[in-house]
PDB file of C-alpha atoms in Angstrom:
ATOM      1  CA  MET L  71      41.661 -12.803  52.680  1.00  0.00           C
ATOM      2  CA  GLY L  72      43.807 -15.227  50.917  1.00  0.00           C
ATOM      3  CA  CYS L  73      46.918 -14.986  49.161  1.00  0.00           C
ATOM      4  CA  SER L  74      47.360 -16.715  46.098  1.00  0.00           C
ATOM      5  CA  LEU L  75      51.594 -16.376  45.200  1.00  0.00           C
ATOM      6  CA  PRO L  76      53.356 -17.828  42.223  1.00  0.00           C
ATOM      7  CA  ASP L  77      55.319 -21.078  42.229  1.00  0.00           C
ATOM      8  CA  ALA L  78      58.588 -19.820  44.193  1.00  0.00           C
ATOM      9  CA  PRO L  79      61.847 -21.753  44.698  1.00  0.00           C
ATOM     10  CA  ILE L  80      62.262 -22.820  48.235  1.00  0.00           C
ATOM     11  CA  GLU L  81      65.966 -21.796  49.558  1.00  0.00           C
ATOM     12  CA  SER L  82      65.126 -22.164  52.930  1.00  0.00           C
ATOM     13  CA  VAL L  83      62.938 -23.532  54.711  1.00  0.00           C
ATOM     14  CA  ASP L  84      63.192 -20.999  57.515  1.00  0.00           C
ATOM     15  CA  ASP L  85      61.755 -18.686  55.401  1.00  0.00           C
ATOM     16  CA  VAL L  86      59.097 -20.112  54.425  1.00  0.00           C
ATOM     17  CA  ALA L  87      56.082 -20.569  56.339  1.00  0.00           C
ATOM     18  CA  ALA L  88      54.200 -22.834  54.880  1.00  0.00           C
ATOM     19  CA  VAL L  89      54.073 -24.959  51.492  1.00  0.00           C
ATOM     20  CA  ALA L  90      51.436 -26.163  49.701  1.00  0.00           C
ATOM     21  CA  PHE L  91      51.134 -27.954  45.704  1.00  0.00           C
ATOM     22  CA  GLY L  92      54.620 -26.587  45.172  1.00  0.00           C
ATOM     23  CA  ARG L  93      53.355 -23.105  45.956  1.00  0.00           C
ATOM     24  CA  SER L  94      55.516 -21.465  49.468  1.00  0.00           C
ATOM     25  CA  LEU L  95      54.177 -18.479  52.004  1.00  0.00           C
ATOM     26  CA  PRO L  96      57.040 -16.691  52.492  1.00  0.00           C
ATOM     27  CA  LEU L  97      57.484 -15.519  56.369  1.00  0.00           C
ATOM     28  CA  GLN L  98      57.687 -12.035  55.233  1.00  0.00           C
ATOM     29  CA  ALA L  99      54.341 -12.463  53.914  1.00  0.00           C
ATOM     30  CA  VAL L 100      52.768 -13.593  57.171  1.00  0.00           C
ATOM     31  CA  ALA L 101      54.976 -10.656  59.175  1.00  0.00           C
ATOM     32  CA  ASP L 102      53.893  -8.393  56.769  1.00  0.00           C
ATOM     33  CA  ARG L 103      50.055  -8.681  58.277  1.00  0.00           C
ATOM     34  CA  ILE L 104      50.578  -8.305  62.181  1.00  0.00           C
ATOM     35  CA  PRO L 105      50.098  -5.125  63.066  1.00  0.00           C
ATOM     36  CA  ASP L 106      52.820  -3.598  64.762  1.00  0.00           C
ATOM     37  CA  PHE L 107      50.881  -3.092  68.479  1.00  0.00           C
ATOM     38  CA  SER L 108      50.671  -6.491  68.320  1.00  0.00           C
ATOM     39  CA  ASN L 109      51.566  -8.182  71.716  1.00  0.00           C
ATOM     40  CA  THR L 110      53.160 -11.470  71.205  1.00  0.00           C
ATOM     41  CA  GLU L 111      50.452 -13.554  71.951  1.00  0.00           C
ATOM     42  CA  ASP L 112      48.369 -11.555  69.181  1.00  0.00           C
ATOM     43  CA  SER L 113      50.782 -12.019  66.884  1.00  0.00           C
ATOM     44  CA  LEU L 114      51.002 -15.544  66.939  1.00  0.00           C
ATOM     45  CA  ALA L 115      47.334 -16.235  66.618  1.00  0.00           C
ATOM     46  CA  ILE L 116      47.305 -13.603  63.884  1.00  0.00           C
ATOM     47  CA  ALA L 117      49.917 -15.379  61.955  1.00  0.00           C
ATOM     48  CA  GLU L 118      48.905 -18.487  62.684  1.00  0.00           C
ATOM     49  CA  ARG L 119      45.490 -17.674  61.075  1.00  0.00           C
ATOM     50  CA  TYR L 120      46.663 -16.161  57.660  1.00  0.00           C
ATOM     51  CA  ILE L 121      48.475 -19.242  57.263  1.00  0.00           C
ATOM     52  CA  ASP L 122      45.818 -21.679  57.688  1.00  0.00           C
ATOM     53  CA  GLN L 123      43.595 -19.379  55.513  1.00  0.00           C
ATOM     54  CA  TRP L 124      46.383 -19.163  52.760  1.00  0.00           C
ATOM     55  CA  ILE L 125      46.069 -22.756  52.699  1.00  0.00           C
ATOM     56  CA  ARG L 126      43.254 -23.624  52.033  1.00  0.00           C
ATOM     57  CA  GLU L 127      43.102 -20.996  49.324  1.00  0.00           C
ATOM     58  CA  GLN L 128      45.744 -23.518  47.932  1.00  0.00           C
ATOM     59  CA  VAL L 129      44.473 -26.568  48.365  1.00  0.00           C
ATOM     60  CA  LEU L 130      41.271 -24.971  46.901  1.00  0.00           C
ATOM     61  CA  VAL L 131      42.765 -23.352  44.288  1.00  0.00           C
ATOM     62  CA  HIS L 132      44.935 -26.316  42.946  1.00  0.00           C
ATOM     63  CA  GLN L 133      40.861 -28.709  42.318  1.00  0.00           C
ATOM     64  CA  ALA L 134      39.406 -25.338  40.593  1.00  0.00           C
ATOM     65  CA  GLU L 135      43.118 -25.741  37.793  1.00  0.00           C
ATOM     66  CA  ILE L 136      42.585 -29.851  37.977  1.00  0.00           C
ATOM     67  CA  HIS L 137      38.931 -29.770  37.644  1.00  0.00           C
ATOM     68  CA  LEU L 138      38.252 -26.461  34.830  1.00  0.00           C
ATOM     69  CA  PRO L 139      39.006 -26.809  31.064  1.00  0.00           C
ATOM     70  CA  LEU L 140      42.031 -24.809  30.250  1.00  0.00           C
ATOM     71  CA  GLU L 141      40.717 -22.507  28.420  1.00  0.00           C
ATOM     72  CA  LEU L 142      38.581 -21.166  31.218  1.00  0.00           C
ATOM     73  CA  GLN L 143      42.126 -20.551  33.204  1.00  0.00           C
ATOM     74  CA  ALA L 144      43.017 -18.269  30.120  1.00  0.00           C
ATOM     75  CA  PHE L 145      42.970 -14.846  33.332  1.00  0.00           C
ATOM     76  CA  GLN L 146      45.211 -12.757  31.843  1.00  0.00           C
ATOM     77  CA  GLU L 147      42.907 -10.521  29.845  1.00  0.00           C
ATOM     78  CA  GLU L 148      40.529  -9.806  32.796  1.00  0.00           C
ATOM     79  CA  MET L 149      43.573  -9.683  35.150  1.00  0.00           C
ATOM     80  CA  ASP L 150      45.053  -7.028  32.982  1.00  0.00           C
ATOM     81  CA  THR L 151      41.465  -5.050  32.841  1.00  0.00           C
ATOM     82  CA  TYR L 152      41.184  -5.479  37.019  1.00  0.00           C
ATOM     83  CA  ARG L 153      45.081  -4.499  37.500  1.00  0.00           C
ATOM     84  CA  ASN L 154      43.795  -1.354  34.869  1.00  0.00           C
ATOM     85  CA  ALA L 155      40.948  -0.593  37.345  1.00  0.00           C
ATOM     86  CA  LEU L 156      43.113   0.154  39.846  1.00  0.00           C
ATOM     87  CA  LEU L 157      45.908   1.990  38.926  1.00  0.00           C
ATOM     88  CA  LEU L 158      43.769   4.228  37.204  1.00  0.00           C
ATOM     89  CA  HIS L 159      41.153   4.389  40.541  1.00  0.00           C
ATOM     90  CA  HIS L 160      44.076   5.113  42.795  1.00  0.00           C
ATOM     91  CA  TYR L 161      46.132   7.662  40.336  1.00  0.00           C
ATOM     92  CA  LYS L 162      43.198   9.548  39.940  1.00  0.00           C
ATOM     93  CA  GLU L 163      42.170   9.663  43.212  1.00  0.00           C
ATOM     94  CA  ARG L 164      45.472  10.900  43.977  1.00  0.00           C
ATOM     95  CA  TYR L 165      45.764  13.731  40.977  1.00  0.00           C
ATOM     96  CA  VAL L 166      42.445  15.309  42.338  1.00  0.00           C
ATOM     97  CA  GLN L 167      43.311  15.096  46.191  1.00  0.00           C
ATOM     98  CA  GLN L 168      46.576  16.897  45.108  1.00  0.00           C
ATOM     99  CA  ARG L 169      44.526  19.479  43.113  1.00  0.00           C
ATOM    100  CA  LEU L 170      41.135  19.680  43.920  1.00  0.00           C
ATOM    101  CA  ALA L 171      39.724  23.278  45.537  1.00  0.00           C
ATOM    102  CA  THR L 172      37.381  22.385  48.278  1.00  0.00           C
ATOM    103  CA  GLU L 173      36.197  25.701  49.099  1.00  0.00           C
ATOM    104  CA  VAL L 174      33.311  26.583  47.339  1.00  0.00           C
ATOM    105  CA  ALA L 175      32.447  30.425  47.724  1.00  0.00           C
ATOM    106  CA  GLU L 176      28.711  31.412  48.481  1.00  0.00           C
ATOM    107  CA  GLU L 177      28.027  33.077  45.707  1.00  0.00           C
ATOM    108  CA  ASP L 178      29.137  30.600  43.780  1.00  0.00           C
ATOM    109  CA  ALA L 179      26.508  27.874  45.466  1.00  0.00           C
ATOM    110  CA  LEU L 180      23.698  30.010  44.915  1.00  0.00           C
ATOM    111  CA  SER L 181      24.577  30.885  41.303  1.00  0.00           C
ATOM    112  CA  TYR L 182      24.519  26.919  41.130  1.00  0.00           C
ATOM    113  CA  TYR L 183      21.095  26.453  42.832  1.00  0.00           C
ATOM    114  CA  GLU L 184      19.621  29.595  40.896  1.00  0.00           C
ATOM    115  CA  GLU L 185      20.487  27.864  37.109  1.00  0.00           C
ATOM    116  CA  HIS L 186      20.267  24.205  38.274  1.00  0.00           C
ATOM    117  CA  LEU L 187      16.771  23.996  40.111  1.00  0.00           C
ATOM    118  CA  ASP L 188      15.921  20.787  37.969  1.00  0.00           C
ATOM    119  CA  LEU L 189      18.405  19.201  40.538  1.00  0.00           C
ATOM    120  CA  PHE L 190      17.113  19.755  43.758  1.00  0.00           C
ATOM    121  CA  VAL L 191      13.240  19.031  43.572  1.00  0.00           C
ATOM    122  CA  LEU L 192      11.665  17.470  46.827  1.00  0.00           C
ATOM    123  CA  THR L 193      10.400  13.970  46.931  1.00  0.00           C
ATOM    124  CA  ASP L 194       8.769  14.844  50.309  1.00  0.00           C
ATOM    125  CA  TYR L 195       7.260  17.836  52.203  1.00  0.00           C
ATOM    126  CA  VAL L 196       9.714  20.302  54.370  1.00  0.00           C
ATOM    127  CA  VAL L 197       8.775  22.526  56.866  1.00  0.00           C
ATOM    128  CA  ARG L 198      11.319  24.439  59.206  1.00  0.00           C
ATOM    129  CA  ALA L 199      10.221  23.856  62.840  1.00  0.00           C
ATOM    130  CA  THR L 200      10.925  23.692  66.115  1.00  0.00           C
ATOM    131  CA  PHE L 201       9.040  21.711  68.886  1.00  0.00           C
ATOM    132  CA  VAL L 202       9.641  20.955  72.411  1.00  0.00           C
ATOM    133  CA  HIS L 203       7.831  17.501  74.470  1.00  0.00           C
ATOM    134  CA  LEU L 204       8.535  16.734  77.770  1.00  0.00           C
ATOM    135  CA  PRO L 205       5.611  13.910  80.189  1.00  0.00           C
ATOM    136  CA  GLU L 206       4.892  16.554  82.614  1.00  0.00           C
ATOM    137  CA  VAL L 207       4.595  20.897  82.803  1.00  0.00           C
ATOM    138  CA  ASP L 208       3.001  23.137  85.348  1.00  0.00           C
ATOM    139  CA  GLU L 209       1.683  26.461  83.877  1.00  0.00           C
ATOM    140  CA  ALA L 210       4.653  28.338  84.206  1.00  0.00           C
ATOM    141  CA  GLY L 211       6.523  26.174  81.867  1.00  0.00           C
ATOM    142  CA  LYS L 212       3.558  26.258  79.717  1.00  0.00           C
ATOM    143  CA  ASN L 213       3.975  29.597  79.528  1.00  0.00           C
ATOM    144  CA  PHE L 214       7.323  29.782  79.596  1.00  0.00           C
ATOM    145  CA  LEU L 215       7.687  27.328  75.926  1.00  0.00           C
ATOM    146  CA  LYS L 216       4.744  29.456  74.397  1.00  0.00           C
ATOM    147  CA  HIS L 217       6.523  32.243  74.632  1.00  0.00           C
ATOM    148  CA  GLU L 218       9.798  31.404  73.894  1.00  0.00           C
ATOM    149  CA  LEU L 219       8.725  28.918  70.707  1.00  0.00           C
ATOM    150  CA  MET L 220       7.145  31.860  69.221  1.00  0.00           C
ATOM    151  CA  SER L 221       9.658  34.505  69.501  1.00  0.00           C
ATOM    152  CA  ASP L 222      11.325  34.766  65.913  1.00  0.00           C
ATOM    153  CA  ASP L 223      14.724  36.458  67.644  1.00  0.00           C
ATOM    154  CA  SER L 224      16.341  32.874  66.415  1.00  0.00           C
ATOM    155  CA  LEU L 225      19.803  34.613  68.667  1.00  0.00           C
ATOM    156  CA  THR L 226      18.240  33.661  72.094  1.00  0.00           C
ATOM    157  CA  THR L 227      17.027  30.891  71.854  1.00  0.00           C
ATOM    158  CA  PHE L 228      19.497  29.248  74.852  1.00  0.00           C
ATOM    159  CA  PRO L 229      17.704  30.667  77.280  1.00  0.00           C
ATOM    160  CA  LEU L 230      14.806  27.983  75.598  1.00  0.00           C
ATOM    161  CA  GLU L 231      17.524  25.083  74.972  1.00  0.00           C
ATOM    162  CA  GLN L 232      19.199  25.200  78.401  1.00  0.00           C
ATOM    163  CA  TRP L 233      15.840  25.329  80.269  1.00  0.00           C
ATOM    164  CA  CYS L 234      14.562  21.838  77.958  1.00  0.00           C
ATOM    165  CA  VAL L 235      17.994  19.980  79.564  1.00  0.00           C
ATOM    166  CA  GLU L 236      16.774  20.847  82.851  1.00  0.00           C
ATOM    167  CA  HIS L 237      13.207  19.756  82.163  1.00  0.00           C
ATOM    168  CA  GLY L 238      14.490  16.225  80.771  1.00  0.00           C
ATOM    169  CA  ALA L 239      12.456  18.050  77.580  1.00  0.00           C
ATOM    170  CA  VAL L 240      13.328  16.308  74.134  1.00  0.00           C
ATOM    171  CA  HIS L 241      13.943  19.149  71.735  1.00  0.00           C
ATOM    172  CA  SER L 242      14.933  21.237  68.581  1.00  0.00           C
ATOM    173  CA  VAL L 243      14.873  24.801  68.852  1.00  0.00           C
ATOM    174  CA  ASP L 244      17.407  26.456  65.739  1.00  0.00           C
ATOM    175  CA  GLN L 245      15.007  27.977  63.509  1.00  0.00           C
ATOM    176  CA  SER L 246      17.427  27.177  60.790  1.00  0.00           C
ATOM    177  CA  GLN L 247      16.716  23.474  61.103  1.00  0.00           C
ATOM    178  CA  TRP L 248      14.793  22.048  57.701  1.00  0.00           C
ATOM    179  CA  TRP L 249      12.994  18.690  58.365  1.00  0.00           C
ATOM    180  CA  TYR L 250      11.621  15.937  56.154  1.00  0.00           C
ATOM    181  CA  LEU L 251       7.832  15.550  56.915  1.00  0.00           C
ATOM    182  CA  GLU L 252       8.278  12.422  56.700  1.00  0.00           C
ATOM    183  CA  ASP L 253      11.102  12.200  59.344  1.00  0.00           C
ATOM    184  CA  LEU L 254       9.271  15.099  61.807  1.00  0.00           C
ATOM    185  CA  LEU L 255       6.279  12.605  62.047  1.00  0.00           C
ATOM    186  CA  LYS L 256       8.997  10.549  63.411  1.00  0.00           C
ATOM    187  CA  GLU L 257       9.137  12.812  66.288  1.00  0.00           C
ATOM    188  CA  LEU L 258       6.330  14.083  66.981  1.00  0.00           C
ATOM    189  CA  PRO L 259       2.759  12.111  66.902  1.00  0.00           C
ATOM    190  CA  LEU L 260       1.131  14.677  64.412  1.00  0.00           C
ATOM    191  CA  GLN L 261      -1.756  13.996  62.457  1.00  0.00           C
ATOM    192  CA  LEU L 262      -1.658  16.009  59.022  1.00  0.00           C
ATOM    193  CA  TYR L 263      -4.975  14.747  57.291  1.00  0.00           C
ATOM    194  CA  ARG L 264      -4.490  18.091  54.291  1.00  0.00           C
ATOM    195  CA  ALA L 265      -0.534  18.327  55.028  1.00  0.00           C
ATOM    196  CA  GLU L 266      -0.182  21.275  52.737  1.00  0.00           C
ATOM    197  CA  LYS L 267      -2.821  23.339  54.160  1.00  0.00           C
ATOM    198  CA  GLN L 268      -1.955  22.366  57.874  1.00  0.00           C
ATOM    199  CA  LEU L 269       1.790  23.504  57.209  1.00  0.00           C
ATOM    200  CA  THR L 270       0.908  26.853  56.050  1.00  0.00           C
ATOM    201  CA  ASN L 271      -0.673  27.072  60.046  1.00  0.00           C
ATOM    202  CA  ARG L 272       2.491  29.390  61.811  1.00  0.00           C
ATOM    203  CA  ARG L 273       0.521  29.393  65.272  1.00  0.00           C
ATOM    204  CA  LEU L 274       1.558  27.341  68.149  1.00  0.00           C
ATOM    205  CA  ILE L 275       0.189  24.233  68.232  1.00  0.00           C
ATOM    206  CA  THR L 276       0.059  22.709  71.262  1.00  0.00           C
ATOM    207  CA  PHE L 277      -1.401  19.399  72.166  1.00  0.00           C
ATOM    208  CA  ASP L 278      -0.746  15.677  74.323  1.00  0.00           C
ATOM    209  CA  ASP L 279      -0.702  11.929  73.266  1.00  0.00           C
ATOM    210  CA  ASN L 280       0.287   9.028  75.131  1.00  0.00           C
ATOM    211  CA  GLY L 281       1.493  11.168  78.514  1.00  0.00           C
ATOM    212  CA  ARG L 282       3.587  12.936  76.891  1.00  0.00           C
ATOM    213  CA  PHE L 283       2.722  17.485  75.946  1.00  0.00           C
ATOM    214  CA  TYR L 284       4.059  18.388  72.822  1.00  0.00           C
ATOM    215  CA  PHE L 285       4.723  22.018  71.837  1.00  0.00           C
ATOM    216  CA  VAL L 286       5.101  22.391  68.000  1.00  0.00           C
ATOM    217  CA  ARG L 287       5.857  25.418  65.470  1.00  0.00           C
ATOM    218  CA  PHE L 288       5.993  25.851  61.578  1.00  0.00           C
ATOM    219  CA  LEU L 289       8.366  28.553  60.497  1.00  0.00           C
ATOM    220  CA  GLU L 290       8.688  27.646  56.965  1.00  0.00           C
ATOM    221  CA  HIS L 291       7.773  25.123  54.880  1.00  0.00           C
ATOM    222  CA  ALA L 292       8.040  23.403  51.105  1.00  0.00           C
ATOM    223  CA  LEU L 293       5.241  21.337  48.873  1.00  0.00           C
ATOM    224  CA  LYS L 294       6.485  18.266  47.344  1.00  0.00           C
ATOM    225  CA  ASP L 295       7.714  18.107  43.432  1.00  0.00           C
ATOM    226  CA  GLY L 296       8.954  21.875  44.521  1.00  0.00           C
ATOM    227  CA  VAL L 297      12.231  23.505  44.748  1.00  0.00           C
ATOM    228  CA  ALA L 298      13.732  22.556  48.173  1.00  0.00           C
ATOM    229  CA  PRO L 299      14.600  25.700  49.976  1.00  0.00           C
ATOM    230  CA  TYR L 300      18.511  26.167  49.351  1.00  0.00           C
ATOM    231  CA  ASP L 301      19.892  25.794  52.849  1.00  0.00           C
ATOM    232  CA  LEU L 302      18.406  22.424  52.639  1.00  0.00           C
ATOM    233  CA  ALA L 303      19.936  21.983  49.494  1.00  0.00           C
ATOM    234  CA  GLN L 304      23.529  23.729  50.236  1.00  0.00           C
ATOM    235  CA  ASP L 305      25.150  20.582  51.286  1.00  0.00           C
ATOM    236  CA  LYS L 306      24.334  18.878  47.733  1.00  0.00           C
ATOM    237  CA  VAL L 307      25.412  22.379  45.728  1.00  0.00           C
ATOM    238  CA  LYS L 308      28.225  21.909  47.309  1.00  0.00           C
ATOM    239  CA  GLU L 309      28.485  17.883  46.610  1.00  0.00           C
ATOM    240  CA  LEU L 310      26.957  19.256  43.056  1.00  0.00           C
ATOM    241  CA  ILE L 311      30.445  21.716  42.011  1.00  0.00           C
ATOM    242  CA  LEU L 312      33.170  20.080  43.682  1.00  0.00           C
ATOM    243  CA  HIS L 313      32.052  16.511  41.859  1.00  0.00           C
ATOM    244  CA  SER L 314      31.786  19.271  38.658  1.00  0.00           C
ATOM    245  CA  ARG L 315      35.264  20.053  38.849  1.00  0.00           C
ATOM    246  CA  ARG L 316      37.007  16.581  39.719  1.00  0.00           C
ATOM    247  CA  GLN L 317      35.567  15.446  36.138  1.00  0.00           C
ATOM    248  CA  THR L 318      36.598  19.067  34.892  1.00  0.00           C
ATOM    249  CA  LEU L 319      40.203  17.738  35.834  1.00  0.00           C
ATOM    250  CA  LEU L 320      39.794  14.355  35.369  1.00  0.00           C
ATOM    251  CA  MET L 321      39.380  15.360  31.534  1.00  0.00           C
ATOM    252  CA  GLN L 322      41.717  18.211  31.211  1.00  0.00           C
ATOM    253  CA  LEU L 323      44.303  15.764  32.427  1.00  0.00           C
ATOM    254  CA  GLU L 324      43.243  12.628  30.013  1.00  0.00           C
ATOM    255  CA  GLU L 325      43.348  15.343  27.067  1.00  0.00           C
ATOM    256  CA  ASP L 326      46.581  16.847  27.864  1.00  0.00           C
ATOM    257  CA  LEU L 327      48.647  13.177  28.417  1.00  0.00           C
ATOM    258  CA  LEU L 328      46.963  12.238  24.990  1.00  0.00           C
ATOM    259  CA  LEU L 329      48.289  15.251  22.794  1.00  0.00           C
ATOM    260  CA  GLN L 330      51.930  14.322  25.428  1.00  0.00           C
ATOM    261  CA  ALA L 331      51.922  10.915  23.976  1.00  0.00           C
ATOM    262  CA  TRP L 332      51.253  11.951  20.339  1.00  0.00           C
ATOM    263  CA  ALA L 333      53.726  14.579  20.255  1.00  0.00           C
ATOM    264  CA  ASP L 334      56.537  12.347  22.138  1.00  0.00           C
ATOM    265  CA  GLY L 335      55.389   9.720  19.247  1.00  0.00           C
ATOM    266  CA  GLU L 336      54.162   7.099  21.519  1.00  0.00           C
ATOM    267  CA  ILE L 337      50.834   5.884  19.947  1.00  0.00           C
ATOM    268  CA  GLU L 338      50.574   5.038  16.380  1.00  0.00           C
ATOM    269  CA  LYS L 339      47.789   3.413  14.179  1.00  0.00           C
ATOM    270  CA  PRO L 340      49.046   1.953  11.694  1.00  0.00           C
ATOM    271  CA  LEU L 341      45.424   1.670   9.725  1.00  0.00           C
ATOM    272  CA  ASP L 342      44.773   5.426   9.662  1.00  0.00           C
TER     273      ASP L 342
END
């Protein structure tokens, strides 16, 4: 967090926090590092730490200047490149932030998905599933869970969620929730020896393991190396659309500025 400053004349010792090898650290530079809400004790500690770091850096810089050949100290080209990169980054970010339309209509997202299916190939099985597991459950509770989990009415999950909360059950009962199989298996100790076939089972799966009772239902699945369902891919679709819009904005900006610069006579190519 050091701050290398060029040689500067010291007009008044009161304006300077530290001096090292002919370089000075202005008090204002130190003050700018202290948050406005800091109390006096914290402010002094922050200032002292910053001054010490600055002094350490100047000692090292001085040694580098002494021992490095002059040709290895010629950093102007690298500094110009770095400065230009920073300027461009911040300018482009601000330009895009002010102009990018971030709303993506559902029909646009679906159209993009259908036209670019190759971008949404799965690297794992995915499954839309609901499950509940808990350490103890009586027969009435088992019957309730079986009935609720086998219901296809996604709008009536509140009683099931409420029951799970009251009984301390770990649960995921949102029927729209997609899981990567790897993640689901971290939640449930399922034994899937033939995943492609077993994931087609739409019956309620019940078992107990290590003192817990499990209730699982697979509602839908997609195979590894297949295309991700649209519901699962939606976030990525919108992200890609916004990225495309961003690139279009920046390309148009460059073209417009380039044409304007030529028109204003600010560019020359003497060899042409």
